[in-house]
PDB file of C-alpha atoms and ligand atoms in Angstrom:
ATOM      1  CA  MET A 165     145.525   7.989 132.341  1.00  0.00           C
ATOM      2  CA  ALA A 166     142.385   9.774 132.432  1.00  0.00           C
ATOM      3  CA  ASP A 167     142.067  13.099 131.478  1.00  0.00           C
ATOM      4  CA  VAL A 168     141.132  15.841 133.994  1.00  0.00           C
ATOM      5  CA  ASP A 169     138.703  18.274 133.443  1.00  0.00           C
ATOM      6  CA  HIS A 170     140.697  21.681 134.820  1.00  0.00           C
ATOM      7  CA  ASP A 171     137.594  23.219 135.499  1.00  0.00           C
ATOM      8  CA  GLU A 172     136.903  20.646 138.262  1.00  0.00           C
ATOM      9  CA  GLU A 173     137.847  21.504 141.602  1.00  0.00           C
ATOM     10  CA  PRO A 174     141.267  19.507 142.394  1.00  0.00           C
ATOM     11  CA  HIS A 175     140.173  19.008 146.023  1.00  0.00           C
ATOM     12  CA  LEU A 176     137.113  16.876 144.976  1.00  0.00           C
ATOM     13  CA  LEU A 177     139.374  14.227 143.016  1.00  0.00           C
ATOM     14  CA  GLU A 178     139.727  10.951 143.931  1.00  0.00           C
ATOM     15  CA  GLU A 179     142.962  10.247 145.591  1.00  0.00           C
ATOM     16  CA  ASP A 180     144.633   8.266 142.914  1.00  0.00           C
ATOM     17  CA  GLN A 181     143.490  10.711 140.384  1.00  0.00           C
ATOM     18  CA  PHE A 182     144.772  13.367 142.027  1.00  0.00           C
ATOM     19  CA  LEU A 183     147.885  12.189 142.712  1.00  0.00           C
ATOM     20  CA  GLN A 184     148.816  11.063 139.412  1.00  0.00           C
ATOM     21  CA  GLU A 185     146.912  14.277 137.626  1.00  0.00           C
ATOM     22  CA  VAL A 186     147.578  17.018 139.965  1.00  0.00           C
ATOM     23  CA  HIS A 187     151.313  16.510 140.598  1.00  0.00           C
ATOM     24  CA  SER A 188     152.581  16.547 137.457  1.00  0.00           C
ATOM     25  CA  PHE A 189     153.756  19.284 135.189  1.00  0.00           C
ATOM     26  CA  SER A 190     151.413  18.522 132.431  1.00  0.00           C
ATOM     27  CA  PHE A 191     148.641  19.302 134.583  1.00  0.00           C
ATOM     28  CA  TRP A 192     150.416  22.541 135.509  1.00  0.00           C
ATOM     29  CA  PHE A 193     151.300  23.448 131.984  1.00  0.00           C
ATOM     30  CA  GLU A 194     147.680  22.914 130.410  1.00  0.00           C
ATOM     31  CA  ALA A 195     146.289  24.748 133.436  1.00  0.00           C
ATOM     32  CA  ILE A 196     148.587  27.968 132.965  1.00  0.00           C
ATOM     33  CA  GLU A 197     149.518  28.002 129.019  1.00  0.00           C
ATOM     34  CA  GLY A 198     145.958  29.855 128.372  1.00  0.00           C
ATOM     35  CA  TYR A 199     147.083  32.850 130.401  1.00  0.00           C
ATOM     36  CA  LEU A 200     150.562  32.878 129.930  1.00  0.00           C
ATOM     37  CA  GLU A 201     150.123  32.821 126.186  1.00  0.00           C
ATOM     38  CA  ASP A 202     147.806  35.615 126.046  1.00  0.00           C
ATOM     39  CA  ARG A 203     148.681  37.417 129.175  1.00  0.00           C
ATOM     40  CA  PRO A 204     152.226  37.664 129.454  1.00  0.00           C
ATOM     41  CA  ARG A 205     151.829  40.607 132.051  1.00  0.00           C
ATOM     42  CA  GLY A 206     148.808  39.266 133.425  1.00  0.00           C
ATOM     43  CA  TYR A 207     146.269  40.582 131.140  1.00  0.00           C
ATOM     44  CA  VAL A 208     145.133  41.416 127.601  1.00  0.00           C
ATOM     45  CA  GLU A 209     147.145  44.009 126.233  1.00  0.00           C
ATOM     46  CA  THR A 210     145.996  44.210 122.789  1.00  0.00           C
ATOM     47  CA  LEU A 211     142.768  45.390 124.283  1.00  0.00           C
ATOM     48  CA  GLY A 212     144.451  48.646 125.038  1.00  0.00           C
ATOM     49  CA  GLU A 213     144.118  50.767 128.239  1.00  0.00           C
ATOM     50  CA  PRO A 214     140.554  50.312 129.335  1.00  0.00           C
ATOM     51  CA  THR A 215     138.753  53.503 130.207  1.00  0.00           C
ATOM     52  CA  ASP A 216     137.905  52.374 133.741  1.00  0.00           C
ATOM     53  CA  SER A 217     141.978  52.177 134.161  1.00  0.00           C
ATOM     54  CA  LYS A 218     142.208  55.627 132.681  1.00  0.00           C
ATOM     55  CA  THR A 219     139.475  57.377 134.858  1.00  0.00           C
ATOM     56  CA  MET A 220     140.324  56.011 137.811  1.00  0.00           C
ATOM     57  CA  SER A 221     140.445  58.537 141.002  1.00  0.00           C
ATOM     58  CA  ASP A 222     143.560  59.469 142.763  1.00  0.00           C
ATOM     59  CA  ALA A 223     142.107  58.148 146.080  1.00  0.00           C
ATOM     60  CA  ASP A 224     140.687  55.032 144.256  1.00  0.00           C
ATOM     61  CA  ARG A 225     144.186  54.422 142.707  1.00  0.00           C
ATOM     62  CA  ASP A 226     145.929  54.895 146.277  1.00  0.00           C
ATOM     63  CA  GLN A 227     143.476  52.279 147.548  1.00  0.00           C
ATOM     64  CA  LEU A 228     144.372  49.741 144.960  1.00  0.00           C
ATOM     65  CA  ILE A 229     147.898  50.466 145.617  1.00  0.00           C
ATOM     66  CA  THR A 230     147.583  49.493 149.401  1.00  0.00           C
ATOM     67  CA  THR A 231     145.703  46.507 148.378  1.00  0.00           C
ATOM     68  CA  LEU A 232     148.068  45.579 145.727  1.00  0.00           C
ATOM     69  CA  CYS A 233     150.976  46.102 148.177  1.00  0.00           C
ATOM     70  CA  ASN A 234     149.468  43.529 150.678  1.00  0.00           C
ATOM     71  CA  TYR A 235     148.742  41.147 147.676  1.00  0.00           C
ATOM     72  CA  CYS A 236     152.657  41.126 147.136  1.00  0.00           C
ATOM     73  CA  VAL A 237     153.116  40.302 150.892  1.00  0.00           C
ATOM     74  CA  GLY A 238     150.869  37.494 150.251  1.00  0.00           C
ATOM     75  CA  GLU A 239     152.505  36.257 147.278  1.00  0.00           C
ATOM     76  CA  SER A 240     156.044  36.660 148.346  1.00  0.00           C
ATOM     77  CA  THR A 241     155.338  34.981 151.368  1.00  0.00           C
ATOM     78  CA  ALA A 242     153.816  31.790 149.844  1.00  0.00           C
ATOM     79  CA  LEU A 243     156.914  31.743 147.058  1.00  0.00           C
ATOM     80  CA  GLU A 244     159.343  31.749 150.095  1.00  0.00           C
ATOM     81  CA  ALA A 245     157.300  29.572 152.151  1.00  0.00           C
ATOM     82  CA  SER A 246     156.427  26.895 149.212  1.00  0.00           C
ATOM     83  CA  SER A 247     160.002  26.874 147.814  1.00  0.00           C
ATOM     84  CA  GLY A 248     160.976  26.008 151.565  1.00  0.00           C
ATOM     85  CA  LEU A 249     158.489  23.071 151.625  1.00  0.00           C
ATOM     86  CA  VAL A 250     160.345  21.432 148.762  1.00  0.00           C
ATOM     87  CA  ARG A 251     163.394  20.438 150.616  1.00  0.00           C
ATOM     88  CA  MET A 252     160.915  18.886 153.732  1.00  0.00           C
ATOM     89  CA  ALA A 253     158.359  17.238 151.346  1.00  0.00           C
ATOM     90  CA  PRO A 254     157.722  13.650 152.612  1.00  0.00           C
ATOM     91  CA  ASN A 255     157.658  12.368 148.707  1.00  0.00           C
ATOM     92  CA  ASN A 256     158.420  13.359 145.412  1.00  0.00           C
ATOM     93  CA  HIS A 257     154.936  13.917 144.218  1.00  0.00           C
ATOM     94  CA  SER A 258     154.655  16.506 146.870  1.00  0.00           C
ATOM     95  CA  ARG A 259     158.316  17.949 145.673  1.00  0.00           C
ATOM     96  CA  ILE A 260     156.939  17.855 142.029  1.00  0.00           C
ATOM     97  CA  PHE A 261     153.869  19.581 142.822  1.00  0.00           C
ATOM     98  CA  LEU A 262     155.638  22.417 145.185  1.00  0.00           C
ATOM     99  CA  ALA A 263     158.083  23.341 142.069  1.00  0.00           C
ATOM    100  CA  THR A 264     155.000  24.003 140.382  1.00  0.00           C
ATOM    101  CA  GLN A 265     153.637  26.021 143.043  1.00  0.00           C
ATOM    102  CA  VAL A 266     156.908  27.985 143.755  1.00  0.00           C
ATOM    103  CA  ALA A 267     156.731  29.001 139.731  1.00  0.00           C
ATOM    104  CA  ASP A 268     153.028  30.125 140.152  1.00  0.00           C
ATOM    105  CA  GLU A 269     153.599  32.625 143.057  1.00  0.00           C
ATOM    106  CA  ALA A 270     156.682  34.148 141.462  1.00  0.00           C
ATOM    107  CA  ARG A 271     154.368  34.357 138.664  1.00  0.00           C
ATOM    108  CA  HIS A 272     151.581  36.190 140.889  1.00  0.00           C
ATOM    109  CA  LEU A 273     154.295  38.477 142.653  1.00  0.00           C
ATOM    110  CA  GLU A 274     155.366  39.543 139.060  1.00  0.00           C
ATOM    111  CA  VAL A 275     151.947  40.483 137.696  1.00  0.00           C
ATOM    112  CA  PHE A 276     150.995  42.590 141.140  1.00  0.00           C
ATOM    113  CA  LEU A 277     154.397  44.249 141.213  1.00  0.00           C
ATOM    114  CA  ARG A 278     153.903  45.150 137.496  1.00  0.00           C
ATOM    115  CA  ARG A 279     150.303  46.231 138.068  1.00  0.00           C
ATOM    116  CA  LEU A 280     151.964  48.789 140.829  1.00  0.00           C
ATOM    117  CA  GLU A 281     154.580  49.889 138.252  1.00  0.00           C
ATOM    118  CA  MET A 282     151.585  50.777 136.060  1.00  0.00           C
ATOM    119  CA  LEU A 283     149.848  52.663 138.685  1.00  0.00           C
ATOM    120  CA  GLY A 284     152.706  55.135 138.698  1.00  0.00           C
ATOM    121  CA  VAL A 285     154.807  53.344 141.516  1.00  0.00           C
ATOM    122  CA  THR A 286     158.441  54.077 141.373  1.00  0.00           C
ATOM    123  CA  ASN A 287     159.713  51.876 143.724  1.00  0.00           C
ATOM    124  CA  PRO A 288     157.180  48.845 144.440  1.00  0.00           C
ATOM    125  CA  GLU A 289     159.589  47.033 146.954  1.00  0.00           C
ATOM    126  CA  ALA A 290     159.326  50.136 149.261  1.00  0.00           C
ATOM    127  CA  GLU A 291     156.188  50.848 148.547  1.00  0.00           C
ATOM    128  CA  VAL A 292     155.168  47.501 149.821  1.00  0.00           C
ATOM    129  CA  GLU A 293     157.265  47.453 152.912  1.00  0.00           C
ATOM    130  CA  ALA A 294     155.675  51.047 153.746  1.00  0.00           C
ATOM    131  CA  ARG A 295     151.709  49.719 153.274  1.00  0.00           C
ATOM    132  CA  ALA A 296     151.757  45.938 154.210  1.00  0.00           C
ATOM    133  CA  ALA A 297     149.072  45.297 156.786  1.00  0.00           C
ATOM    134  CA  SER A 298     150.796  44.383 160.438  1.00  0.00           C
ATOM    135  CA  GLY A 299     148.720  41.334 160.771  1.00  0.00           C
ATOM    136  CA  LEU A 300     149.920  39.954 157.585  1.00  0.00           C
ATOM    137  CA  VAL A 301     153.189  40.806 158.277  1.00  0.00           C
ATOM    138  CA  GLU A 302     153.128  38.516 161.397  1.00  0.00           C
ATOM    139  CA  PHE A 303     151.493  35.796 159.498  1.00  0.00           C
ATOM    140  CA  ARG A 304     153.998  35.722 157.286  1.00  0.00           C
ATOM    141  CA  LYS A 305     156.739  35.659 160.055  1.00  0.00           C
ATOM    142  CA  ARG A 306     154.997  32.892 161.673  1.00  0.00           C
ATOM    143  CA  LEU A 307     154.486  30.897 158.892  1.00  0.00           C
ATOM    144  CA  LEU A 308     157.956  31.292 157.946  1.00  0.00           C
ATOM    145  CA  ASP A 309     158.819  30.193 161.409  1.00  0.00           C
ATOM    146  CA  LEU A 310     156.836  26.816 160.733  1.00  0.00           C
ATOM    147  CA  VAL A 311     158.881  26.197 157.643  1.00  0.00           C
ATOM    148  CA  ASP A 312     162.045  26.701 159.269  1.00  0.00           C
ATOM    149  CA  GLN A 313     160.878  24.466 162.253  1.00  0.00           C
ATOM    150  CA  GLY A 314     160.721  21.842 159.420  1.00  0.00           C
ATOM    151  CA  ASP A 315     156.938  21.225 160.740  1.00  0.00           C
ATOM    152  CA  TRP A 316     155.149  20.068 157.258  1.00  0.00           C
ATOM    153  CA  GLU A 317     151.621  19.539 158.433  1.00  0.00           C
ATOM    154  CA  ALA A 318     151.605  23.198 160.169  1.00  0.00           C
ATOM    155  CA  ALA A 319     153.223  24.733 157.535  1.00  0.00           C
ATOM    156  CA  VAL A 320     151.050  22.966 154.736  1.00  0.00           C
ATOM    157  CA  PHE A 321     147.948  24.027 156.661  1.00  0.00           C
ATOM    158  CA  ALA A 322     148.983  27.644 157.236  1.00  0.00           C
ATOM    159  CA  GLN A 323     149.800  28.213 153.557  1.00  0.00           C
ATOM    160  CA  ASN A 324     148.110  25.670 151.513  1.00  0.00           C
ATOM    161  CA  VAL A 325     144.803  25.939 153.602  1.00  0.00           C
ATOM    162  CA  LEU A 326     144.858  29.255 155.253  1.00  0.00           C
ATOM    163  CA  LEU A 327     146.462  31.713 153.427  1.00  0.00           C
ATOM    164  CA  GLU A 328     145.119  30.187 149.972  1.00  0.00           C
ATOM    165  CA  SER A 329     141.498  30.097 150.580  1.00  0.00           C
ATOM    166  CA  MET A 330     141.752  33.443 152.309  1.00  0.00           C
ATOM    167  CA  GLU A 331     143.318  34.771 149.145  1.00  0.00           C
ATOM    168  CA  ASP A 332     140.851  32.874 147.002  1.00  0.00           C
ATOM    169  CA  THR A 333     137.882  34.230 148.921  1.00  0.00           C
ATOM    170  CA  VAL A 334     139.467  38.179 148.755  1.00  0.00           C
ATOM    171  CA  PHE A 335     140.703  37.821 144.891  1.00  0.00           C
ATOM    172  CA  LYS A 336     137.237  36.555 143.648  1.00  0.00           C
ATOM    173  CA  PHE A 337     135.550  39.492 145.452  1.00  0.00           C
ATOM    174  CA  HIS A 338     137.931  41.770 144.357  1.00  0.00           C
ATOM    175  CA  GLU A 339     137.574  40.492 140.606  1.00  0.00           C
ATOM    176  CA  SER A 340     133.994  41.246 140.694  1.00  0.00           C
ATOM    177  CA  VAL A 341     134.485  45.085 141.730  1.00  0.00           C
ATOM    178  CA  ALA A 342     138.175  45.692 140.113  1.00  0.00           C
ATOM    179  CA  ASP A 343     139.051  47.697 136.965  1.00  0.00           C
ATOM    180  CA  THR A 344     139.455  45.579 133.774  1.00  0.00           C
ATOM    181  CA  ILE A 345     143.138  45.074 134.119  1.00  0.00           C
ATOM    182  CA  THR A 346     143.381  44.180 137.797  1.00  0.00           C
ATOM    183  CA  GLN A 347     140.190  41.860 137.150  1.00  0.00           C
ATOM    184  CA  GLN A 348     142.228  40.063 134.195  1.00  0.00           C
ATOM    185  CA  MET A 349     145.208  39.514 136.494  1.00  0.00           C
ATOM    186  CA  LEU A 350     143.027  38.270 139.323  1.00  0.00           C
ATOM    187  CA  GLU A 351     141.162  36.088 137.058  1.00  0.00           C
ATOM    188  CA  GLY A 352     144.567  34.032 136.636  1.00  0.00           C
ATOM    189  CA  VAL A 353     145.810  34.286 139.924  1.00  0.00           C
ATOM    190  CA  VAL A 354     142.452  32.408 141.411  1.00  0.00           C
ATOM    191  CA  ALA A 355     142.508  29.690 139.185  1.00  0.00           C
ATOM    192  CA  ASP A 356     146.174  28.901 140.645  1.00  0.00           C
ATOM    193  CA  GLU A 357     145.188  29.462 144.184  1.00  0.00           C
ATOM    194  CA  ARG A 358     142.636  27.018 143.861  1.00  0.00           C
ATOM    195  CA  ARG A 359     144.975  24.027 142.771  1.00  0.00           C
ATOM    196  CA  HIS A 360     147.199  25.182 145.764  1.00  0.00           C
ATOM    197  CA  LEU A 361     144.360  24.802 148.124  1.00  0.00           C
ATOM    198  CA  GLY A 362     143.329  21.391 146.633  1.00  0.00           C
ATOM    199  CA  PHE A 363     146.883  20.293 147.262  1.00  0.00           C
ATOM    200  CA  GLY A 364     146.729  21.361 150.831  1.00  0.00           C
ATOM    201  CA  GLU A 365     143.211  19.702 151.714  1.00  0.00           C
ATOM    202  CA  ASN A 366     144.229  16.551 149.428  1.00  0.00           C
ATOM    203  CA  ASP A 367     147.272  15.878 151.480  1.00  0.00           C
ATOM    204  CA  LEU A 368     146.246  17.092 155.072  1.00  0.00           C
ATOM    205  CA  GLY A 369     142.988  15.042 154.507  1.00  0.00           C
ATOM    206  CA  ARG A 370     144.823  11.772 153.884  1.00  0.00           C
ATOM    207  CA  ARG A 371     147.513  12.430 156.935  1.00  0.00           C
ATOM    208  CA  LEU A 372     144.823  13.396 159.478  1.00  0.00           C
ATOM    209  CA  ALA A 373     142.172  10.975 158.888  1.00  0.00           C
ATOM    210  CA  HIS A 374     143.381   8.438 161.250  1.00  0.00           C
ATOM    211  CA  ASP A 375     145.392  10.726 163.595  1.00  0.00           C
ATOM    212  CA  PRO A 376     143.523  12.522 166.079  1.00  0.00           C
ATOM    213  CA  ASP A 377     146.527  14.051 167.669  1.00  0.00           C
ATOM    214  CA  GLY A 378     147.267  15.437 164.663  1.00  0.00           C
ATOM    215  CA  ARG A 379     144.082  17.177 164.231  1.00  0.00           C
ATOM    216  CA  SER A 380     144.084  18.557 167.974  1.00  0.00           C
ATOM    217  CA  ARG A 381     147.711  19.994 167.324  1.00  0.00           C
ATOM    218  CA  LEU A 382     146.446  21.873 164.065  1.00  0.00           C
ATOM    219  CA  ALA A 383     143.400  22.554 165.545  1.00  0.00           C
ATOM    220  CA  ALA A 384     145.358  24.639 168.092  1.00  0.00           C
ATOM    221  CA  ILE A 385     147.443  26.074 165.237  1.00  0.00           C
ATOM    222  CA  ARG A 386     144.825  27.214 163.515  1.00  0.00           C
ATOM    223  CA  ALA A 387     143.071  29.206 166.421  1.00  0.00           C
ATOM    224  CA  ASP A 388     146.286  30.951 166.908  1.00  0.00           C
ATOM    225  CA  LEU A 389     146.811  31.782 163.186  1.00  0.00           C
ATOM    226  CA  ASP A 390     143.105  32.616 162.046  1.00  0.00           C
ATOM    227  CA  PRO A 391     142.617  35.850 163.887  1.00  0.00           C
ATOM    228  CA  LEU A 392     145.932  37.408 161.876  1.00  0.00           C
ATOM    229  CA  VAL A 393     144.797  36.580 158.423  1.00  0.00           C
ATOM    230  CA  LEU A 394     141.092  37.290 159.222  1.00  0.00           C
ATOM    231  CA  ALA A 395     142.245  40.662 160.500  1.00  0.00           C
ATOM    232  CA  SER A 396     144.577  41.169 157.393  1.00  0.00           C
ATOM    233  CA  PHE A 397     141.793  40.495 154.920  1.00  0.00           C
ATOM    234  CA  ASP A 398     139.142  42.586 156.686  1.00  0.00           C
ATOM    235  CA  SER A 399     141.410  45.631 156.237  1.00  0.00           C
ATOM    236  CA  VAL A 400     141.789  44.646 152.291  1.00  0.00           C
ATOM    237  CA  TYR A 401     137.785  44.565 152.446  1.00  0.00           C
ATOM    238  CA  ARG A 402     137.794  48.240 154.008  1.00  0.00           C
ATOM    239  CA  GLU A 403     140.397  49.497 151.694  1.00  0.00           C
ATOM    240  CA  LEU A 404     138.070  47.893 148.786  1.00  0.00           C
ATOM    241  CA  GLY A 405     135.220  50.546 150.222  1.00  0.00           C
ATOM    242  CA  LEU A 406     133.088  47.995 151.684  1.00  0.00           C
ATOM    243  CA  SER A 407     131.620  48.288 155.519  1.00  0.00           C
ATOM    244  CA  ARG A 408     131.238  45.311 157.570  1.00  0.00           C
ATOM    245  CA  GLU A 409     128.130  44.352 157.036  1.00  0.00           C
ATOM    246  CA  ASP A 410     128.557  44.974 153.302  1.00  0.00           C
ATOM    247  CA  GLN A 411     131.464  42.207 153.234  1.00  0.00           C
ATOM    248  CA  PRO A 412     130.927  38.816 151.821  1.00  0.00           C
ATOM    249  CA  GLN A 413     130.841  36.220 154.278  1.00  0.00           C
ATOM    250  CA  LEU A 414     134.820  36.153 154.522  1.00  0.00           C
ATOM    251  CA  GLY A 415     136.071  32.679 154.585  1.00  0.00           C
ATOM    252  CA  LYS A 416     133.155  30.333 154.240  1.00  0.00           C
ATOM    253  CA  GLU A 417     134.739  28.163 151.995  1.00  0.00           C
ATOM    254  CA  TYR A 418     137.899  27.926 154.261  1.00  0.00           C
ATOM    255  CA  LEU A 419     135.143  27.121 157.171  1.00  0.00           C
ATOM    256  CA  ALA A 420     134.076  24.038 155.069  1.00  0.00           C
ATOM    257  CA  THR A 421     137.681  22.750 154.324  1.00  0.00           C
ATOM    258  CA  VAL A 422     138.322  23.061 158.061  1.00  0.00           C
ATOM    259  CA  GLU A 423     135.370  21.222 158.983  1.00  0.00           C
ATOM    260  CA  ARG A 424     136.211  18.484 156.321  1.00  0.00           C
ATOM    261  CA  LEU A 425     139.651  18.238 157.647  1.00  0.00           C
ATOM    262  CA  GLY A 426     138.191  17.899 161.233  1.00  0.00           C
ATOM    263  CA  LEU A 427     140.023  21.112 162.271  1.00  0.00           C
ATOM    264  CA  THR A 428     137.153  22.829 164.120  1.00  0.00           C
ATOM    265  CA  THR A 429     137.708  23.212 167.659  1.00  0.00           C
TER     266      THR A 429
HETATM  267 FE1  LIG B 646     149.668  33.422 144.766  1.00  0.00          FE
HETATM  268 FE1  LIG B 647     148.926  30.064 146.176  1.00  0.00          FE
END
């Protein structure tokens, strides 16, 4: 089996190589062992509490708490949805991959909940519920409905393409402006989200290549769900202190993926 460079974008791998390598626990172990070994809580604890975390203003701390609460909504949604997808996966390759994704999403949730505790939140569950953006809560409901309906293609699209690519964009931006601890946590999470996105694009790409009806159906679902996720991430950018004109072009990569899949309307 050829070795895969873990820095290589999973969605750019050839189909055979993707199936053999990415849908395997050894690929997953190699990808995650670095940050699990060095960062059991998601950041390098031996560095001690960095100055930028100690000197954060109350307003910045409060905004970060709101942002992290919304990340927890996204991660708990992906955890529930990916575990539901294991049951309806069309083959064992996909089941195995999704089992690794379930573990990843649980880990992301754990890391963000821990960060909330470090920031002084005494009841993270209640705080997440209180601060969740309405668009994201609605998206969560819609995605879990697709899973409950057993609609594999639509659920994989909503989770592994739409949610993952938006998370990837926002986390990467946040990483560039975050305090050191949050930045280290986001760095580990982003690497995982890219694997999940790779799975979604690869699976749907193969299915939709010769299925124009399937493409039209997913394009309609996409048009329905896009505004919910875009509005949620707009609000995260605002919390991070960015005005609309300063916002990075949200979802550039997402739009490129959607185009590759033929889901533009
Ligand atoms: Fe995640
Ligand atoms: Fe993910």
